[in-house]
Short mmCIF file of C-alpha atoms and ligand atoms in Angstrom, two decimals:
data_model
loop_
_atom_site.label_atom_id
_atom_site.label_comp_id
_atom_site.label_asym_id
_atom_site.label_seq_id
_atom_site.Cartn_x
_atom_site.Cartn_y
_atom_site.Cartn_z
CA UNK A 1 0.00 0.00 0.00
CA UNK A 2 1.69 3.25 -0.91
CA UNK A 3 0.37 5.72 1.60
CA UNK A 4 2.25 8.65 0.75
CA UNK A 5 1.09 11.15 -2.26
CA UNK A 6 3.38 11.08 -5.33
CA UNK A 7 3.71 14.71 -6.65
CA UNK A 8 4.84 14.89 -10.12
CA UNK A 9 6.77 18.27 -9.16
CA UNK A 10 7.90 17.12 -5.86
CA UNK A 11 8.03 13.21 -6.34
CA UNK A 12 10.73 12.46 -3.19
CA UNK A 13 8.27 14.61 -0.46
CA UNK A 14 5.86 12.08 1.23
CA UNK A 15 2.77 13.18 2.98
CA UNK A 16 -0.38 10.73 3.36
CA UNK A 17 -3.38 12.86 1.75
CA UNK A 18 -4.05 13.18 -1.59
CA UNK A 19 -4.17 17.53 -1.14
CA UNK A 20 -0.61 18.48 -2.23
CA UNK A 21 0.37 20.40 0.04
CA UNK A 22 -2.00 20.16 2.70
CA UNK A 23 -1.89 23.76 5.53
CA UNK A 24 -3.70 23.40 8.35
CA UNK A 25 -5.62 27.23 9.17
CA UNK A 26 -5.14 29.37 12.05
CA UNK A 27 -1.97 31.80 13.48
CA UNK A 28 0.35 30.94 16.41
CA UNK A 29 -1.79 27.77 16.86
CA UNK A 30 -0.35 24.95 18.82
CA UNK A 31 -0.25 22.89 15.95
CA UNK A 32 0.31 18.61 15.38
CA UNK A 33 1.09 16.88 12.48
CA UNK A 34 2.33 13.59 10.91
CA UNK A 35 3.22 12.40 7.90
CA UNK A 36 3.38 8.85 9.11
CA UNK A 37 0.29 7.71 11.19
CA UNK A 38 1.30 7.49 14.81
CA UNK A 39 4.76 8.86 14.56
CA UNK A 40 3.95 11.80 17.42
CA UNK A 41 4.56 10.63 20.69
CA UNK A 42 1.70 11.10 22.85
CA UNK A 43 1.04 12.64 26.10
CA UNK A 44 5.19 13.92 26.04
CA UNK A 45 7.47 15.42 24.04
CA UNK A 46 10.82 13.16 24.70
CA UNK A 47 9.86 9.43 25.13
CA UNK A 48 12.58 6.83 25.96
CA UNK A 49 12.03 5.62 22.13
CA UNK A 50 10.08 7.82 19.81
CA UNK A 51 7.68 6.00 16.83
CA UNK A 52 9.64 4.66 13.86
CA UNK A 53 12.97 5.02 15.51
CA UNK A 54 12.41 8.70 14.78
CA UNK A 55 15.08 11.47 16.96
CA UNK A 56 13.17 14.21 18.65
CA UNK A 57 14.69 17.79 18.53
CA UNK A 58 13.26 20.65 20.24
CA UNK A 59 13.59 23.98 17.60
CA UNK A 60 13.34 27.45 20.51
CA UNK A 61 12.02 30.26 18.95
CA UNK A 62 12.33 32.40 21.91
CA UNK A 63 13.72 31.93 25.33
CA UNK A 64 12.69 29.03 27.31
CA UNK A 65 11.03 31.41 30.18
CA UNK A 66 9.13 34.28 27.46
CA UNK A 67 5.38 35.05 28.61
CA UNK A 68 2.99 32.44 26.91
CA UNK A 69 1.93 34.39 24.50
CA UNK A 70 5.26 35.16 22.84
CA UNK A 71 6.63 31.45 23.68
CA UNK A 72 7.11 29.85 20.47
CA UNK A 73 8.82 26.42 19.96
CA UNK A 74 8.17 23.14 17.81
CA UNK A 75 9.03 19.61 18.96
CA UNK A 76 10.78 17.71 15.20
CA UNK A 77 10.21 13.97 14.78
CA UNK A 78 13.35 13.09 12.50
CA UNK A 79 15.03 10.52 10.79
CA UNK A 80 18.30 12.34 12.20
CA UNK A 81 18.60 15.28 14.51
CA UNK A 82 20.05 18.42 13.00
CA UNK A 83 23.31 17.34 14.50
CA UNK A 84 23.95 14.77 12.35
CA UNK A 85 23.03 17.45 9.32
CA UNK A 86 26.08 18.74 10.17
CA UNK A 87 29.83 19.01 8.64
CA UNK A 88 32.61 21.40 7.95
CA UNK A 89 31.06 24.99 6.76
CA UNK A 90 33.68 27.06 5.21
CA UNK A 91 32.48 30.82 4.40
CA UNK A 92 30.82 31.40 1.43
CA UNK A 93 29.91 33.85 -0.99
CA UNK A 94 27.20 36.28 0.54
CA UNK A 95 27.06 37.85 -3.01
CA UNK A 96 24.55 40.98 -2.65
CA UNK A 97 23.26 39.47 0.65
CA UNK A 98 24.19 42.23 3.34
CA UNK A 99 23.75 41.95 7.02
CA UNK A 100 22.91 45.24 8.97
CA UNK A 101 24.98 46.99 10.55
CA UNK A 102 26.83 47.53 7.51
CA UNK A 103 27.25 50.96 6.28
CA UNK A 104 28.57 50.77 3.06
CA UNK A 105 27.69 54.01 1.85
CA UNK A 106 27.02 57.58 3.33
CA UNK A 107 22.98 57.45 4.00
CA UNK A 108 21.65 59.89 0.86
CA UNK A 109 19.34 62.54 2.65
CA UNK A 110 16.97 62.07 -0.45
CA UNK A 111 13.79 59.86 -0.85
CA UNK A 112 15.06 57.03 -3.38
CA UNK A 113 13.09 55.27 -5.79
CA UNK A 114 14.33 51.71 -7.93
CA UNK A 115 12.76 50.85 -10.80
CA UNK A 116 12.24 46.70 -10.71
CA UNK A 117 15.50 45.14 -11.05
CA UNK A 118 15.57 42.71 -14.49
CA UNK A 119 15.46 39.57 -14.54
CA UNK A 120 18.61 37.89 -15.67
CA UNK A 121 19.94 35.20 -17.49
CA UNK A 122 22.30 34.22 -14.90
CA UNK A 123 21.67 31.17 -12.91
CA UNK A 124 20.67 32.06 -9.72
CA UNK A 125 19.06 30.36 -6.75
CA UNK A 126 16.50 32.00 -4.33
CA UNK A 127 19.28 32.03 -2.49
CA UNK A 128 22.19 33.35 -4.65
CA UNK A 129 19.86 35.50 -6.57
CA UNK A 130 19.18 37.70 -2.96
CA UNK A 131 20.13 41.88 -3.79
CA UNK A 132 20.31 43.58 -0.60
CA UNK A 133 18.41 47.33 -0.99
CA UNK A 134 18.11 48.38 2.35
CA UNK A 135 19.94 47.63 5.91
CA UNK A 136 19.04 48.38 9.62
CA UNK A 137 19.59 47.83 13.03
CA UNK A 138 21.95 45.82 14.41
CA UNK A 139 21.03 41.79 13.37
CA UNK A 140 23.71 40.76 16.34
CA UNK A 141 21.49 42.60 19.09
CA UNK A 142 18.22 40.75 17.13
CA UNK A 143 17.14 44.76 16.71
CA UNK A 144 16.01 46.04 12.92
CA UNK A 145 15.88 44.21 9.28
CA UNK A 146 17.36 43.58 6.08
CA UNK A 147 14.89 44.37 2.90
CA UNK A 148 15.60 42.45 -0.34
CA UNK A 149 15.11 42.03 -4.23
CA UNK A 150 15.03 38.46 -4.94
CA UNK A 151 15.83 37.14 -8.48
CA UNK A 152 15.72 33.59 -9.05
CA UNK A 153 15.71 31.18 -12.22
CA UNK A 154 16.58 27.87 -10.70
CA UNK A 155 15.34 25.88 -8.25
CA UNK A 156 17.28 24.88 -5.41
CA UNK A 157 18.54 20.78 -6.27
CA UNK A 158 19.70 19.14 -3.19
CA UNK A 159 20.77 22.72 -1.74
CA UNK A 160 19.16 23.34 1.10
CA UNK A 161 19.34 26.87 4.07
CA UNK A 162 18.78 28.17 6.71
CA UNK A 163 18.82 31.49 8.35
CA UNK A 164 20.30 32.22 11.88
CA UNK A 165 20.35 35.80 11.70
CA UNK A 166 16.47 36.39 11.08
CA UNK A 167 12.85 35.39 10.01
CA UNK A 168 11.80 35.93 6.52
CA UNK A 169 8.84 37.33 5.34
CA UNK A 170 8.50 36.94 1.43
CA UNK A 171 6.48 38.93 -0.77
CA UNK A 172 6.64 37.24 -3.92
CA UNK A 173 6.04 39.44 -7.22
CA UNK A 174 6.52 37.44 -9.81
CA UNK A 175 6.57 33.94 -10.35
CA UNK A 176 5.18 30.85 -8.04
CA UNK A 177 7.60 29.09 -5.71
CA UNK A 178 7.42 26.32 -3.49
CA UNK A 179 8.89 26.32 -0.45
CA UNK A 180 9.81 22.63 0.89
CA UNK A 181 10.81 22.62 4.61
CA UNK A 182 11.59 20.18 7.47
CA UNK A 183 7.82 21.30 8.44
CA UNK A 184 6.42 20.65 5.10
CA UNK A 185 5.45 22.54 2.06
CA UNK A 186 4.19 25.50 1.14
CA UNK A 187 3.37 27.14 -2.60
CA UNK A 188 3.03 30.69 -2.74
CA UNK A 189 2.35 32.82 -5.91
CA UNK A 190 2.06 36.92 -6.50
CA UNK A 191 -0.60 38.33 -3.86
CA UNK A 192 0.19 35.85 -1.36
CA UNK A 193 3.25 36.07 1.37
CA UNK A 194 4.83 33.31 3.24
CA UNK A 195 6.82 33.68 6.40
CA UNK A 196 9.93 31.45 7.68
CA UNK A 197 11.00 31.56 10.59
CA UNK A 198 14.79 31.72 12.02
CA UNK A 199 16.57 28.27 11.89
CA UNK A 200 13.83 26.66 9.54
CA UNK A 201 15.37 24.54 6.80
CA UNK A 202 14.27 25.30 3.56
CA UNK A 203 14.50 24.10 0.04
CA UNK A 204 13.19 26.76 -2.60
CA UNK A 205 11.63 25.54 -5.93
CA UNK A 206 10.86 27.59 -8.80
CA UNK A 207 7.36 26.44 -9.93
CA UNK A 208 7.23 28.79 -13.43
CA UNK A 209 10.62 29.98 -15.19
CA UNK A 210 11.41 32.37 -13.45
CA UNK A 211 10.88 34.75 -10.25
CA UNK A 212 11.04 38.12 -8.26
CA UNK A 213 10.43 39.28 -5.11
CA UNK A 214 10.64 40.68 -1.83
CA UNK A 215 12.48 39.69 1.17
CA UNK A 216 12.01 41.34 4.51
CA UNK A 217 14.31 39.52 7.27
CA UNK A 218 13.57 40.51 10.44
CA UNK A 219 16.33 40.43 13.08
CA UNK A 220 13.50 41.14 15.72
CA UNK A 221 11.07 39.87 17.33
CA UNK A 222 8.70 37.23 15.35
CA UNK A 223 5.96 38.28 13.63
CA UNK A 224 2.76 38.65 15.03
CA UNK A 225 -0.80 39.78 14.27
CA UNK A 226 -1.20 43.59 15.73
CA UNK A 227 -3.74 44.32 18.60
CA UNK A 228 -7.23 45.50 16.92
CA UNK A 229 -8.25 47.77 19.40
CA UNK A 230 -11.89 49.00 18.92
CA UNK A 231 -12.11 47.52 15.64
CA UNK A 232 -12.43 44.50 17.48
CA UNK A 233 -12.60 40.96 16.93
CA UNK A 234 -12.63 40.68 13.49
CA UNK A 235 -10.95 42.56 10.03
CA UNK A 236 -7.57 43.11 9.07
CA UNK A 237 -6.25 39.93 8.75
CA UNK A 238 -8.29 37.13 10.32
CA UNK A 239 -6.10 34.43 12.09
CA UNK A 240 -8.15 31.59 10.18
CA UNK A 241 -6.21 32.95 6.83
CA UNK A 242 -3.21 31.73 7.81
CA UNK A 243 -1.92 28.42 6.44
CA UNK A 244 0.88 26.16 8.36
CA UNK A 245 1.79 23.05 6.08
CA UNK A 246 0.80 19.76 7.56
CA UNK A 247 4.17 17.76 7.84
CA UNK A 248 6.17 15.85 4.78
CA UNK A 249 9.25 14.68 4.37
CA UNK A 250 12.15 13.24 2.30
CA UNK A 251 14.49 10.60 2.55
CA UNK A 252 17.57 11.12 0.30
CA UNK A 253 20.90 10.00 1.29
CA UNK A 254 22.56 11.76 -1.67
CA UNK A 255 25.68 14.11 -1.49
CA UNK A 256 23.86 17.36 -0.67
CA UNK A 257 24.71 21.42 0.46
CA UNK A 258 23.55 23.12 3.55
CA UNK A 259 23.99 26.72 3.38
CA UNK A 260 23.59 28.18 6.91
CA UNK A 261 23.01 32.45 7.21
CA UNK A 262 24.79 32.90 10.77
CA UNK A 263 26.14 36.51 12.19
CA UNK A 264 25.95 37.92 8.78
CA UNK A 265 27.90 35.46 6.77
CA UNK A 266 26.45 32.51 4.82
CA UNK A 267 28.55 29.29 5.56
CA UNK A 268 28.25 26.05 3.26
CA UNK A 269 28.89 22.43 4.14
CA UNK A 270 28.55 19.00 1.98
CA UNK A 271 26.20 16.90 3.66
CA UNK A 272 25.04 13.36 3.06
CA UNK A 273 21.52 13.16 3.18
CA UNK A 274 18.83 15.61 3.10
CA UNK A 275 17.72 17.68 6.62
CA UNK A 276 14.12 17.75 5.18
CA UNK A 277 13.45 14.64 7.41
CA UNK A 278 10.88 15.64 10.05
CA UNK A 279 8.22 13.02 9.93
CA UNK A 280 6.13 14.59 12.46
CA UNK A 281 6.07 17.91 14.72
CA UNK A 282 4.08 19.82 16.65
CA UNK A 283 4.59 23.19 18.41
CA UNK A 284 3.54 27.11 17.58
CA UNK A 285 6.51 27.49 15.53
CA UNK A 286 6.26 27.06 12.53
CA UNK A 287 5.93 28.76 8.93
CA UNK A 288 3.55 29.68 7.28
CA UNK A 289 1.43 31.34 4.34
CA UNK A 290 -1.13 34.36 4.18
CA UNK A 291 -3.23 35.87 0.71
CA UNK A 292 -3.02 39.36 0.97
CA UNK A 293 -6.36 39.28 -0.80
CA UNK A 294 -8.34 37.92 2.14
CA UNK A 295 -7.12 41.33 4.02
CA UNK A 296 -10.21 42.94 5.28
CA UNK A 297 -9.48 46.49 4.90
CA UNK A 298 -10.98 49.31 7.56
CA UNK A 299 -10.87 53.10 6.99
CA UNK A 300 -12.52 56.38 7.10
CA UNK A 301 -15.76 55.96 6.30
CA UNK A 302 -17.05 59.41 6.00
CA UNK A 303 -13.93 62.24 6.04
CA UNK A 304 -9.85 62.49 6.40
CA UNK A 305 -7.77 59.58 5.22
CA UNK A 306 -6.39 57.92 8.77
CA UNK A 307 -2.78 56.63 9.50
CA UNK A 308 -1.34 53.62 7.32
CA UNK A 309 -0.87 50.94 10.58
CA UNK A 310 -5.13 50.47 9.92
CA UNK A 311 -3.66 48.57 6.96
CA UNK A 312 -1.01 46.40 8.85
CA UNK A 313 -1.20 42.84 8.32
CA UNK A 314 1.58 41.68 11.12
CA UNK A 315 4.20 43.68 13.15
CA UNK A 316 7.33 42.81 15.12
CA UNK A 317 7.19 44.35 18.15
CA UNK A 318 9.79 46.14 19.87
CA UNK A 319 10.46 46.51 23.75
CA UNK A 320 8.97 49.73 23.74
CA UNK A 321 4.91 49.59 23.43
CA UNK A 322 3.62 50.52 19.88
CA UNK A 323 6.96 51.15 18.69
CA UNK A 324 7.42 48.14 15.91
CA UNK A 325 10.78 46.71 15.37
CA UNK A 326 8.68 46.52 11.90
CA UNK A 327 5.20 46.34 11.12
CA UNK A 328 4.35 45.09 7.36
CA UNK A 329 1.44 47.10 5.85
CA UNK A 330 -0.21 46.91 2.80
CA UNK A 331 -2.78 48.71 0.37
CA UNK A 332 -4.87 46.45 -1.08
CA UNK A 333 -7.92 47.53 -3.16
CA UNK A 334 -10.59 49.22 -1.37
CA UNK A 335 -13.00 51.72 -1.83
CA UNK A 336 -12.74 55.42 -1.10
CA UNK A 337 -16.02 57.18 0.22
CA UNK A 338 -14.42 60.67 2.00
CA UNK A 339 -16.69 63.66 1.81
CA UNK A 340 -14.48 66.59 1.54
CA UNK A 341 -11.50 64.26 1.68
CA UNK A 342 -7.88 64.88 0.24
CA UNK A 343 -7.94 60.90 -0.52
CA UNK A 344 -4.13 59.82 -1.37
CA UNK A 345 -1.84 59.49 2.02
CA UNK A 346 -1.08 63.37 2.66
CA UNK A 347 2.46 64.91 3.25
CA UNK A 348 4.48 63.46 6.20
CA UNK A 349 7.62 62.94 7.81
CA UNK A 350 8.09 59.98 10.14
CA UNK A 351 10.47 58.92 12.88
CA UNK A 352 9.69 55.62 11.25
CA UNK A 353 11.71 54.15 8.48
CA UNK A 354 9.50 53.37 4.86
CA UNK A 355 10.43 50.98 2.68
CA UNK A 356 7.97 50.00 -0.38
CA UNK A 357 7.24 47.81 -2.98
CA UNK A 358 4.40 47.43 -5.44
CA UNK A 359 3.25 43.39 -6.46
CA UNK A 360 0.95 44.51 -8.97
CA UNK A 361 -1.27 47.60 -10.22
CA UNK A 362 -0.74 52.03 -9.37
CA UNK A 363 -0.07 53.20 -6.20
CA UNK A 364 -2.25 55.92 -5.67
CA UNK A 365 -0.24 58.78 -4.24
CA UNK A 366 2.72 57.90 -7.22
CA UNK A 367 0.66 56.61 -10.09
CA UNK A 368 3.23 57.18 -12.30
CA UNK A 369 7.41 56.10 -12.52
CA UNK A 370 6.07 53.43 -8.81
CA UNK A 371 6.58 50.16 -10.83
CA UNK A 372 5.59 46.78 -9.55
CA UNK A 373 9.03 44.98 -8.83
CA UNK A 374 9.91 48.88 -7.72
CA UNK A 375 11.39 50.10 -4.39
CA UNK A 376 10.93 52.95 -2.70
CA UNK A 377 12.66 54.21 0.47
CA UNK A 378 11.34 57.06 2.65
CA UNK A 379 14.00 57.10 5.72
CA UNK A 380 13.78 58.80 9.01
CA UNK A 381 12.54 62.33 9.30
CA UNK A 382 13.23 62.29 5.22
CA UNK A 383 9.75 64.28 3.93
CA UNK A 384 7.30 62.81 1.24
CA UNK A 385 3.81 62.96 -0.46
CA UNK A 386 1.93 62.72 -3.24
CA UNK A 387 3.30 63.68 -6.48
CA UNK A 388 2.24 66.96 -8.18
CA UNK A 389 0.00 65.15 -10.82
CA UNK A 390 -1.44 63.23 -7.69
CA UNK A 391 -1.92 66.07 -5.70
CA UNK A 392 -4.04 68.08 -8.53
CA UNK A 393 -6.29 64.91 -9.48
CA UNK A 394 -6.86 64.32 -5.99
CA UNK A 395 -7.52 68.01 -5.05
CA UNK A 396 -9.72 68.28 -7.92
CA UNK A 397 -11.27 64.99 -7.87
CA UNK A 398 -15.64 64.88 -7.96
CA UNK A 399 -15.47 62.92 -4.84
CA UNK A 400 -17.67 59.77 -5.53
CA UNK A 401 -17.05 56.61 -4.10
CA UNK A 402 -14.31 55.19 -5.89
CA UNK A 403 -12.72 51.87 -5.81
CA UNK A 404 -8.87 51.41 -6.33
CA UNK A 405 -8.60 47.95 -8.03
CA UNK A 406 -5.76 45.74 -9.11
CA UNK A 407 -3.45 47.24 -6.73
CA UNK A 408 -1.28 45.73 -3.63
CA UNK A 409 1.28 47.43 -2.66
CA UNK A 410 3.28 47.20 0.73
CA UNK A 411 5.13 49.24 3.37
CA UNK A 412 7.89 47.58 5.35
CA UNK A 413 8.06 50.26 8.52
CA UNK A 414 11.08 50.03 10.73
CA UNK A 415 11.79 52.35 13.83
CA UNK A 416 15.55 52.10 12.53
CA UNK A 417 16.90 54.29 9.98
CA UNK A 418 17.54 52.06 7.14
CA UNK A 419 21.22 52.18 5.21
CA UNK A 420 21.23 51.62 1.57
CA UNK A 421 23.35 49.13 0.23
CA UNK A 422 26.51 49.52 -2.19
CA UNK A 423 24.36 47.26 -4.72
CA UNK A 424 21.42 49.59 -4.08
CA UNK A 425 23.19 52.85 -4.39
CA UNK A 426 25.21 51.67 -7.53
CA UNK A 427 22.28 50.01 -9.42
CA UNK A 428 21.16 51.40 -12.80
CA UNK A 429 17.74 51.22 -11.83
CA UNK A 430 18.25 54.03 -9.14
CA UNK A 431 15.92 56.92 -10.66
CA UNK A 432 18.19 59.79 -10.95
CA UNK A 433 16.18 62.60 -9.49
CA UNK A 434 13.71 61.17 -7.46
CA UNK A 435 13.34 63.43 -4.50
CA UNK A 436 12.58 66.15 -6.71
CA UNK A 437 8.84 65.54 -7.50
CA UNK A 438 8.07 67.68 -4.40
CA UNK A 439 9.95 70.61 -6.32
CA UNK A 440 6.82 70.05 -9.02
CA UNK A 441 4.57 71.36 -6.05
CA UNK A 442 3.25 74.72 -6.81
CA UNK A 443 1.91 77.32 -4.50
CA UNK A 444 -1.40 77.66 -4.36
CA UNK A 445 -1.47 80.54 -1.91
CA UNK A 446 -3.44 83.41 -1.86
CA UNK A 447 -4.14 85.63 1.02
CA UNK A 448 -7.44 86.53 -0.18
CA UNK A 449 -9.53 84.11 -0.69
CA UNK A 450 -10.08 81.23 1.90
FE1 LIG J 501 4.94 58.03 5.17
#
């Protein structure tokens, strides 16, 4: 009796439903999961035996003694612990992966806007096709992030990673991918974000020809849903819209490469078999998948256009209360009903730290030169608005309800002033001249008329 599901993509991953791959719905849940029937122990974590001969391995997300609700760690049912995954790691090429601090040029005092980076014809892995845009904080004190272009157009072949220095949130913009892990699988395509957290093993495959994305790694604390306040219980994102992959696994004793990110430096061993060999786990840490699209958007429903965190999907908190390490926020479509409204996000500066990307569709306050696969950074105290064309239409505008459709973009905040990368200050696709638009803003004065 074969009880394991034979995936034409993925033939070597086993998991015993016929749903490839199978999630099971809900965030931070204490989850359980097995691949093989009865391979959890029950009623303890670390029997005297475990089922199938399995080793059991503990994976600590935070410290042992963190308040329940921030206590996050998965018990592993594997064919060998992580131990025995190990080998010699010499220091590899990072390529255009950077690790913050690193300031490796002088901070420009300028918004800065990227159009998308091309896709090349270079082989590159998720991994080796990583281009470092933006650094902050200080990953060794587990304060600020790293914000990333991904390019890839290969999938990863007995190459697996893992990263020590952070979680990763991916945003992916173009291009499916499938993300095969010592917790299971997970396939993600444009519109839809995964999350990984630190130490997770992960094998990326490319399921079209080629792809592009975001990366935010967060040195921080782990991601979590924000507090709704009156909104209440429900909107924004709804924990039942979050997918954790029920557990597969492979066995493969075939000469194989672990690439580990640790203290900013990506180190590679040869390894004998693969590390994607948890049978069974269960535990609250875990990764897992969210569609932007099931966002449930709330706003002004009658005047002024209210602060962007209404549209924040999950934040890393900081010590200091409402002060994110980084809080991920996007604009999704939605309708816009504001009597007497200016309706695109007004003119600001921020003690807060912007970086942006577009998946798909305008951005409202830059419709123009804002390209999906684009960047834009808006640092600390650094001013920005709407563009001049954007500013007229929207101060102009016959203000009937209006729906903005086909758009998602996102907002990585970080209270850290973000440093710009070599790669990012060198690339071709820097627009020369961004930070002008504001000089485009006329004057619209006059002392006699209100
Ligand atoms: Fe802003």
């Amino acid at each position: 009796m074969n009880m394991f599901t034979a995936n034409p993509a993925t033939p070597e991953l086993r998991r015993p439903t016929a749903i490839f791959p199978g999630y099971m719905s809900g965030f931070g849940n204490g989850c359980e999961t097995e691949a093989l029937p009865g391979a959890l122990p029950v009623a303890r974590n670390s029997p005297q035996k475990c089922p199938y001969g399995l080793y059991a391995e503990q994976l600590s997300g935070s410290p042992f003694t963190a308040p329940r609700k921030t206590n996050e760690r998965s018990w592993l049912y594997r064919i060998r612990p992580t131990v025995a995954h190990w080998s010699d790691f010499q220091k590899m090429d990072a390529r255009l992966w950077r690790t913050a601090p690193a300031r490796e040029v002088d901070m420009p005092i300028a918004p800065l806007r990227w159009d998308p980076l091309p896709m090349t014809l270079e082989s590159l892995s998720f991994i080796e096709g990583m281009r470092s845009m933006t650094t902050a904080g200080d990953a060794g004190t587990q304060a600020g992030m790293g914000a990333h272009v991904y390019l890839a157009t290969r999938s990863m072949v007995d190459e697996y990673f893992y990263n020590a220095d952070g979680e990763m949130l991916v945003v992916p913009q173009d291009g499916r991918l499938r993300f095969c892990m010592e917790f299971g699988v997970i396939d993600v395509e444009p519109g839809e974000i995964v999350v990984i957290p630190r130490g997770v093993k992960i094998r990326v495959e490319l399921l079209d020809k080629s792809a592009r994305g975001y990366v935010c790694e967060n040195y921080g604390g782990a991601f979590t849903l924000p507090e709704r306040g009156p909104i209440g219980a429900n909107c924004l994102a709804n924990p039942r819209d979050f997918l954790t992959p029920e557990a597969a696994y492979e066995v493969k004793e075939v000469r194989s490469h672990l690439a580990v990110k640790w203290g900013g430096t990506i180190w590679g061993a040869e390894i004998e078999h693969s590390p994607l060999d948890v049978v069974a786990w269960h535990g609250n840490y875990a990764p897992y998948k969210y569609d932007l699209r099931k966002f449930s958007p709330v706003g002004p429903v009658l005047f002024d256009h209210a602060d962007p965190s209404i549209f924040t999907v999950l934040t890393s908190p900081s010590e200091t209360p409402g002060t994110a390490n980084i809080d991920f926020v996007i604009f999704p479509e939605r309708w816009m009903v504001g009597e007497n409204t200016f309706r695109p996000p007004w003119y600001h500066m921020n003690v807060m730290s912007e970086f942006m990307g577009l998946v798909y569709g305008r951005y409202d306050a830059k419709p123009e030169g804002f390209l999906p696969g684009g960047v834009s950074l808006h640092n600390c105290m650094l001013p920005h608005g709407p563009d001049a064309e954007a500013f007229e239409t929207a101060s102009n505008a016959d203000l009937k309800p209006q729906k903005l459709e086909g758009t998602l973009a996102f907002m990585i905040e970080t209270r850290f002033p973000q440093q710009v990368t070599a790669f990012a200050a060198a690339s071709p696709e820097l627009q020369k001249g961004y930070g002008a638009y504001g000089r485009h803003l006329v004057s619209h004065f006059n002392p006699t008329e209100r």
